[in-house]
Amino acid sequence: MRAEQDEASALLDGLDLDTLLAALTRNRGYDAALRDPPGRRGWSDVTPGSVNFLDLDERIDRLARLLAINKGTPGASVAILAPLGPEAIVSILASLRAGLSPLMLPLHGNELELLRLIEASGAVMALGVSRVGPLRPLLMLRNLAMRAFGTRFVGGFGPDVPDGVAPLDMLMANPTLHPLPQLTERPVLQIADGVSLQGPIALPERELLGKALDISRALKPTVSSRIVTTLVGGDLAALASGPGVAMLSGLELLPLGLFNLGDLQACIEGGRNVHLVLPGTMEPALAHSRLAGHPALASLVFVHRASDARSLPAIDRPDVAIVDIEAHSAGDITVGKRQGPSIA
């Protein structure tokens, strides 16, 4: 165990999300990095698409330079209200590149709960998406910014950006580039508990990548496979099992954004091996469904929250690796491999 810890420590030395993306951009720039589910338009009004590593890096750079205009002090907080999809991932990585600390807000929080998180973090900026099903995150962020004294910039992705909110898609298309600050150290990420909404909790990149490495070692993904995640929150379990593993391994990440069974079925089709990330509470439903026997499933990752009740039946697929993530809190998880394919 000690040897494995030393090896992991050596692998993570000097590594951060920007370094990983730079390597992927150099070596596999035209490969798909992020892909929207086919039904995305129905819950967001955004046409589904895909982004390769070169495009992803450019979007991150443009948003980072846009955020730098506001001259937030190093490490200042940026609140993000969006499902764990392309916009949230771009916002997180752009904030870090601009020397700012991203805070993923729970989408289901009410205004008072979100206002407390924003004020506790001292957020000077807020970013969000225009629509997630019946939710209107940008309207909420605009209202919160009017009440939170320190929040001086609100930007939004999507086709329906309300007055008083900067349209990020349009501004990022502007060719004018602004200089990025010289960073002496990387800022931390911030997370909140999706159940209790307690936080914000500081999450160093190294800790995120360390847990992503644990998950990746258990899954042993191949470059030709993809990760499909149904998690929408931004705690350590969601960030490590989705974006973290994808960045470490260079896999295509397909976040559902809003759960839809038809979308999930479509995401598993297509000829690629799939590493499917689900809440632990969904295991019995998956065990009863036809998807449980789908030949494209290479592995299953179940995230078990402290408040979840365990129930049967469990998946019975000896040919599929199953990894259990025990989320003791927003920033404390344990990764364990339940089973793996039999070795002949």
Short mmCIF file of C-alpha atoms in Angstrom, two decimals:
data_model
loop_
_atom_site.label_atom_id
_atom_site.label_comp_id
_atom_site.label_asym_id
_atom_site.label_seq_id
_atom_site.Cartn_x
_atom_site.Cartn_y
_atom_site.Cartn_z
CA MET A 1 0.00 0.00 0.00
CA ARG A 2 2.84 2.38 0.88
CA ALA A 3 4.51 1.71 -2.48
CA GLU A 4 1.27 2.52 -4.31
CA GLN A 5 0.92 5.79 -2.35
CA ASP A 6 4.51 6.77 -3.18
CA GLU A 7 3.95 5.96 -6.85
CA ALA A 8 0.74 7.99 -6.95
CA SER A 9 2.49 10.90 -5.23
CA ALA A 10 5.27 10.82 -7.84
CA LEU A 11 2.74 10.74 -10.69
CA LEU A 12 0.90 13.77 -9.31
CA ASP A 13 3.97 15.92 -8.64
CA GLY A 14 3.73 19.12 -10.69
CA LEU A 15 0.45 18.01 -12.25
CA ASP A 16 -2.65 20.18 -12.51
CA LEU A 17 -5.70 20.35 -14.79
CA ASP A 18 -4.08 22.92 -17.10
CA THR A 19 -0.97 20.77 -17.51
CA LEU A 20 -3.13 17.75 -18.39
CA LEU A 21 -5.16 19.73 -20.91
CA ALA A 22 -2.01 21.14 -22.52
CA ALA A 23 -0.68 17.61 -23.02
CA LEU A 24 -3.98 16.39 -24.47
CA THR A 25 -4.16 19.42 -26.77
CA ARG A 26 -0.65 18.73 -28.10
CA ASN A 27 -1.09 15.01 -28.59
CA ARG A 28 -4.78 14.49 -29.31
CA GLY A 29 -6.10 17.95 -30.10
CA TYR A 30 -8.75 16.88 -32.62
CA ASP A 31 -10.17 14.04 -30.51
CA ALA A 32 -13.51 14.68 -28.81
CA ALA A 33 -13.17 15.94 -25.24
CA LEU A 34 -16.78 16.74 -24.33
CA ARG A 35 -20.04 15.72 -25.97
CA ASP A 36 -23.63 16.78 -25.26
CA PRO A 37 -26.41 14.20 -24.93
CA PRO A 38 -28.66 14.06 -28.03
CA GLY A 39 -31.68 15.43 -26.17
CA ARG A 40 -29.96 18.48 -24.73
CA ARG A 41 -32.03 21.05 -26.68
CA GLY A 42 -35.16 19.90 -24.86
CA TRP A 43 -33.92 20.94 -21.44
CA SER A 44 -31.54 23.79 -22.27
CA ASP A 45 -32.48 25.26 -25.69
CA VAL A 46 -28.86 24.57 -26.74
CA THR A 47 -28.19 22.49 -29.85
CA PRO A 48 -26.21 19.37 -28.85
CA GLY A 49 -22.61 19.33 -30.02
CA SER A 50 -19.13 18.09 -29.27
CA VAL A 51 -15.89 19.86 -28.38
CA ASN A 52 -12.40 18.57 -29.14
CA PHE A 53 -9.41 19.26 -26.92
CA LEU A 54 -8.20 22.17 -29.07
CA ASP A 55 -11.64 23.82 -28.96
CA LEU A 56 -11.91 23.19 -25.25
CA ASP A 57 -8.56 24.82 -24.56
CA GLU A 58 -9.50 27.86 -26.70
CA ARG A 59 -12.85 28.31 -24.94
CA ILE A 60 -11.20 28.08 -21.56
CA ASP A 61 -8.56 30.61 -22.58
CA ARG A 62 -11.10 33.11 -23.91
CA LEU A 63 -13.26 32.89 -20.80
CA ALA A 64 -10.20 33.14 -18.53
CA ARG A 65 -9.11 36.34 -20.30
CA LEU A 66 -12.66 37.69 -20.06
CA LEU A 67 -12.73 37.02 -16.32
CA ALA A 68 -9.30 38.66 -15.96
CA ILE A 69 -10.79 41.99 -17.09
CA ASN A 70 -12.55 42.17 -13.73
CA LYS A 71 -9.17 42.08 -11.97
CA GLY A 72 -10.26 39.91 -9.07
CA THR A 73 -7.60 39.50 -6.42
CA PRO A 74 -5.65 36.21 -6.74
CA GLY A 75 -7.73 33.35 -5.39
CA ALA A 76 -10.98 35.33 -5.40
CA SER A 77 -14.09 33.18 -5.71
CA VAL A 78 -16.23 32.62 -8.83
CA ALA A 79 -19.66 31.06 -8.17
CA ILE A 80 -20.90 28.65 -10.87
CA LEU A 81 -24.55 27.60 -11.19
CA ALA A 82 -24.81 24.94 -13.91
CA PRO A 83 -25.07 21.17 -14.23
CA LEU A 84 -21.77 19.32 -14.55
CA GLY A 85 -21.56 19.74 -18.33
CA PRO A 86 -19.43 21.65 -20.86
CA GLU A 87 -20.27 25.11 -19.51
CA ALA A 88 -19.45 24.16 -15.92
CA ILE A 89 -16.20 22.46 -16.90
CA VAL A 90 -15.11 25.42 -19.05
CA SER A 91 -16.01 27.79 -16.19
CA ILE A 92 -14.05 25.78 -13.61
CA LEU A 93 -10.92 25.51 -15.75
CA ALA A 94 -11.12 29.14 -16.93
CA SER A 95 -11.41 30.37 -13.35
CA LEU A 96 -8.33 28.39 -12.34
CA ARG A 97 -6.39 29.66 -15.36
CA ALA A 98 -7.31 33.24 -14.42
CA GLY A 99 -6.04 32.67 -10.88
CA LEU A 100 -9.54 32.50 -9.40
CA SER A 101 -11.20 29.89 -7.18
CA PRO A 102 -14.32 28.26 -8.71
CA LEU A 103 -17.23 27.35 -6.44
CA MET A 104 -19.79 24.88 -7.84
CA LEU A 105 -23.19 25.75 -6.39
CA PRO A 106 -25.83 23.00 -5.94
CA LEU A 107 -28.48 23.54 -8.62
CA HIS A 108 -31.32 22.53 -6.31
CA GLY A 109 -30.48 25.07 -3.59
CA ASN A 110 -32.97 27.85 -2.87
CA GLU A 111 -31.99 31.53 -2.99
CA LEU A 112 -31.24 31.83 0.72
CA GLU A 113 -29.04 28.72 0.72
CA LEU A 114 -27.15 29.83 -2.39
CA LEU A 115 -26.79 33.38 -1.07
CA ARG A 116 -25.17 32.02 2.08
CA LEU A 117 -22.67 30.00 0.01
CA ILE A 118 -21.88 32.98 -2.24
CA GLU A 119 -21.33 35.33 0.70
CA ALA A 120 -19.32 32.74 2.65
CA SER A 121 -17.00 32.29 -0.35
CA GLY A 122 -16.77 36.04 -1.02
CA ALA A 123 -17.59 35.45 -4.69
CA VAL A 124 -16.76 38.47 -6.86
CA MET A 125 -18.17 36.89 -10.04
CA ALA A 126 -20.92 34.43 -10.91
CA LEU A 127 -21.39 32.29 -14.03
CA GLY A 128 -24.34 30.14 -15.06
CA VAL A 129 -26.51 28.70 -17.79
CA SER A 130 -29.80 30.13 -19.00
CA ARG A 131 -32.05 27.09 -18.51
CA VAL A 132 -32.01 23.61 -16.99
CA GLY A 133 -35.49 22.18 -17.46
CA PRO A 134 -37.83 24.36 -15.36
CA LEU A 135 -34.90 26.07 -13.58
CA ARG A 136 -33.61 29.51 -14.67
CA PRO A 137 -30.15 29.71 -13.07
CA LEU A 138 -29.21 33.07 -14.60
CA LEU A 139 -32.28 34.79 -13.21
CA MET A 140 -31.43 33.43 -9.78
CA LEU A 141 -27.77 34.50 -10.09
CA ARG A 142 -28.81 38.01 -11.12
CA ASN A 143 -31.10 38.25 -8.09
CA LEU A 144 -28.39 36.90 -5.82
CA ALA A 145 -25.78 39.33 -7.17
CA MET A 146 -28.07 42.23 -6.28
CA ARG A 147 -28.13 40.97 -2.69
CA ALA A 148 -24.53 39.82 -2.36
CA PHE A 149 -22.43 42.94 -1.87
CA GLY A 150 -19.19 41.55 -3.34
CA THR A 151 -20.52 39.98 -6.56
CA ARG A 152 -19.81 42.52 -9.29
CA PHE A 153 -19.99 40.46 -12.50
CA VAL A 154 -22.58 37.92 -13.67
CA GLY A 155 -22.09 36.07 -16.96
CA GLY A 156 -24.30 33.53 -18.65
CA PHE A 157 -24.13 30.82 -21.31
CA GLY A 158 -27.07 30.04 -23.58
CA PRO A 159 -29.49 31.69 -25.98
CA ASP A 160 -31.70 33.41 -23.39
CA VAL A 161 -29.51 35.65 -21.25
CA PRO A 162 -31.58 38.13 -19.17
CA ASP A 163 -30.87 41.85 -18.91
CA GLY A 164 -28.10 42.66 -16.47
CA VAL A 165 -26.17 39.46 -17.29
CA ALA A 166 -23.18 39.40 -19.66
CA PRO A 167 -23.75 37.06 -22.66
CA LEU A 168 -20.64 34.88 -22.47
CA ASP A 169 -21.09 33.07 -25.80
CA MET A 170 -21.08 36.43 -27.62
CA LEU A 171 -18.27 37.97 -25.59
CA MET A 172 -16.04 34.90 -25.95
CA ALA A 173 -16.45 35.10 -29.73
CA ASN A 174 -14.89 38.60 -29.68
CA PRO A 175 -11.31 38.36 -30.98
CA THR A 176 -10.00 40.93 -28.47
CA LEU A 177 -7.78 39.09 -26.01
CA HIS A 178 -6.85 40.33 -22.56
CA PRO A 179 -3.66 39.36 -20.72
CA LEU A 180 -3.82 36.67 -18.07
CA PRO A 181 -2.26 37.32 -14.67
CA GLN A 182 1.07 35.73 -13.80
CA LEU A 183 0.26 33.05 -11.23
CA THR A 184 2.60 32.31 -8.37
CA GLU A 185 0.44 29.41 -7.19
CA ARG A 186 -2.67 27.61 -8.34
CA PRO A 187 -5.92 28.52 -6.56
CA VAL A 188 -8.07 25.81 -4.95
CA LEU A 189 -11.48 24.66 -6.09
CA GLN A 190 -14.45 25.04 -3.75
CA ILE A 191 -17.32 22.63 -3.27
CA ALA A 192 -20.52 22.36 -1.26
CA ASP A 193 -22.38 19.35 0.09
CA GLY A 194 -25.27 18.50 -2.22
CA VAL A 195 -27.43 17.15 0.63
CA SER A 196 -26.83 19.52 3.55
CA LEU A 197 -25.58 22.41 1.35
CA GLN A 198 -22.81 22.93 3.88
CA GLY A 199 -19.70 24.68 2.62
CA PRO A 200 -17.80 26.06 0.90
CA ILE A 201 -15.02 23.48 1.35
CA ALA A 202 -11.58 24.01 -0.19
CA LEU A 203 -10.54 21.28 -2.65
CA PRO A 204 -6.91 21.38 -3.87
CA GLU A 205 -6.39 20.16 -7.45
CA ARG A 206 -3.93 17.55 -6.21
CA GLU A 207 -6.62 15.97 -4.03
CA LEU A 208 -9.07 15.92 -6.94
CA LEU A 209 -6.51 14.34 -9.26
CA GLY A 210 -5.44 11.85 -6.58
CA LYS A 211 -8.99 10.51 -6.26
CA ALA A 212 -9.42 10.53 -10.03
CA LEU A 213 -6.24 8.45 -10.27
CA ASP A 214 -7.65 5.92 -7.77
CA ILE A 215 -10.83 5.61 -9.85
CA SER A 216 -8.93 5.39 -13.14
CA ARG A 217 -6.70 2.60 -11.81
CA ALA A 218 -9.76 0.62 -10.79
CA LEU A 219 -11.45 1.11 -14.19
CA LYS A 220 -8.36 0.73 -16.41
CA PRO A 221 -10.03 2.67 -19.26
CA THR A 222 -8.83 2.50 -22.86
CA VAL A 223 -8.47 5.61 -25.02
CA SER A 224 -11.23 4.43 -27.37
CA SER A 225 -13.82 4.32 -24.55
CA ARG A 226 -15.96 7.11 -23.14
CA ILE A 227 -17.26 8.18 -19.75
CA VAL A 228 -21.00 8.74 -19.42
CA THR A 229 -21.92 10.42 -16.15
CA THR A 230 -25.41 11.05 -14.80
CA LEU A 231 -24.12 13.16 -11.89
CA VAL A 232 -24.99 16.85 -12.02
CA GLY A 233 -23.44 18.14 -8.79
CA GLY A 234 -19.98 19.54 -8.20
CA ASP A 235 -18.65 17.73 -5.13
CA LEU A 236 -15.45 15.67 -5.06
CA ALA A 237 -17.20 12.42 -6.05
CA ALA A 238 -18.77 13.99 -9.15
CA LEU A 239 -15.68 15.97 -10.20
CA ALA A 240 -13.26 13.07 -9.72
CA SER A 241 -15.36 10.35 -11.40
CA GLY A 242 -16.23 12.50 -14.44
CA PRO A 243 -13.92 15.39 -15.42
CA GLY A 244 -11.02 14.16 -13.28
CA VAL A 245 -10.80 10.68 -14.83
CA ALA A 246 -11.49 12.10 -18.31
CA MET A 247 -8.60 14.56 -18.04
CA LEU A 248 -6.21 11.97 -16.62
CA SER A 249 -6.99 9.37 -19.26
CA GLY A 250 -7.91 11.56 -22.24
CA LEU A 251 -11.34 9.96 -22.56
CA GLU A 252 -14.37 11.60 -24.12
CA LEU A 253 -16.73 12.79 -21.38
CA LEU A 254 -20.47 12.73 -21.96
CA PRO A 255 -22.35 14.39 -19.06
CA LEU A 256 -26.13 13.97 -19.27
CA GLY A 257 -26.84 17.31 -17.54
CA LEU A 258 -30.45 16.33 -16.87
CA PHE A 259 -31.30 12.64 -16.52
CA ASN A 260 -33.31 11.15 -19.35
CA LEU A 261 -33.50 7.39 -19.96
CA GLY A 262 -33.68 7.84 -23.73
CA ASP A 263 -30.54 9.98 -23.67
CA LEU A 264 -28.75 7.45 -21.49
CA GLN A 265 -29.58 4.65 -23.91
CA ALA A 266 -28.39 6.74 -26.86
CA CYS A 267 -25.14 7.63 -25.08
CA ILE A 268 -24.33 3.97 -24.50
CA GLU A 269 -24.85 3.13 -28.17
CA GLY A 270 -22.27 3.97 -30.81
CA GLY A 271 -19.73 1.20 -30.65
CA ARG A 272 -17.52 2.51 -27.85
CA ASN A 273 -16.92 0.91 -24.49
CA VAL A 274 -18.68 2.94 -21.82
CA HIS A 275 -17.72 3.70 -18.22
CA LEU A 276 -21.07 4.62 -16.69
CA VAL A 277 -21.22 6.76 -13.54
CA LEU A 278 -24.48 6.57 -11.58
CA PRO A 279 -25.81 7.42 -8.09
CA GLY A 280 -25.78 4.29 -5.95
CA THR A 281 -29.54 4.55 -5.48
CA MET A 282 -29.99 3.78 -9.20
CA GLU A 283 -28.31 0.36 -9.08
CA PRO A 284 -31.55 -1.62 -8.43
CA ALA A 285 -33.29 0.15 -11.34
CA LEU A 286 -30.34 -0.55 -13.63
CA ALA A 287 -30.29 -4.20 -12.52
CA HIS A 288 -33.94 -4.52 -13.60
CA SER A 289 -33.40 -2.81 -16.97
CA ARG A 290 -32.17 -4.08 -20.32
CA LEU A 291 -29.23 -1.68 -20.09
CA ALA A 292 -27.68 -3.87 -17.38
CA GLY A 293 -26.79 -6.44 -20.03
CA HIS A 294 -25.61 -4.01 -22.71
CA PRO A 295 -22.36 -5.24 -24.29
CA ALA A 296 -20.90 -1.71 -24.43
CA LEU A 297 -20.71 -1.44 -20.63
CA ALA A 298 -17.07 -1.81 -19.65
CA SER A 299 -17.47 -0.60 -16.08
CA LEU A 300 -19.93 0.88 -13.62
CA VAL A 301 -19.16 3.51 -11.00
CA PHE A 302 -21.74 3.87 -8.24
CA VAL A 303 -21.56 6.93 -5.97
CA HIS A 304 -23.09 6.23 -2.57
CA ARG A 305 -24.04 9.25 -0.46
CA ALA A 306 -24.09 9.10 3.32
CA SER A 307 -27.85 9.65 3.42
CA ASP A 308 -28.70 6.99 0.80
CA ALA A 309 -30.43 3.75 1.78
CA ARG A 310 -28.90 0.64 0.20
CA SER A 311 -31.24 -1.79 -1.53
CA LEU A 312 -31.13 -4.83 -3.78
CA PRO A 313 -30.88 -6.26 -6.37
CA ALA A 314 -27.30 -5.54 -7.33
CA ILE A 315 -25.77 -5.79 -10.80
CA ASP A 316 -24.58 -9.29 -11.71
CA ARG A 317 -22.06 -8.85 -14.53
CA PRO A 318 -18.76 -10.69 -13.85
CA ASP A 319 -17.39 -9.25 -17.12
CA VAL A 320 -17.89 -5.65 -15.95
CA ALA A 321 -15.68 -3.78 -13.48
CA ILE A 322 -17.74 -2.24 -10.67
CA VAL A 323 -16.34 0.57 -8.54
CA ASP A 324 -18.05 1.91 -5.44
CA ILE A 325 -17.37 5.47 -4.31
CA GLU A 326 -18.41 6.12 -0.73
CA ALA A 327 -19.04 9.86 -0.41
CA HIS A 328 -18.76 10.48 3.32
CA SER A 329 -19.04 14.22 2.70
CA ALA A 330 -18.60 16.68 -0.16
CA GLY A 331 -14.81 16.51 0.13
CA ASP A 332 -14.21 13.06 1.63
CA ILE A 333 -14.59 9.95 -0.54
CA THR A 334 -13.32 6.39 -0.50
CA VAL A 335 -12.82 4.43 -3.73
CA GLY A 336 -13.19 0.65 -3.70
CA LYS A 337 -13.34 -1.91 -6.50
CA ARG A 338 -16.19 -4.35 -5.93
CA GLN A 339 -15.40 -6.67 -8.81
CA GLY A 340 -13.60 -6.90 -12.12
CA PRO A 341 -13.65 -9.15 -15.17
CA SER A 342 -12.43 -12.69 -14.59
CA ILE A 343 -8.85 -13.34 -15.71
CA ALA A 344 -8.59 -16.44 -17.87
#
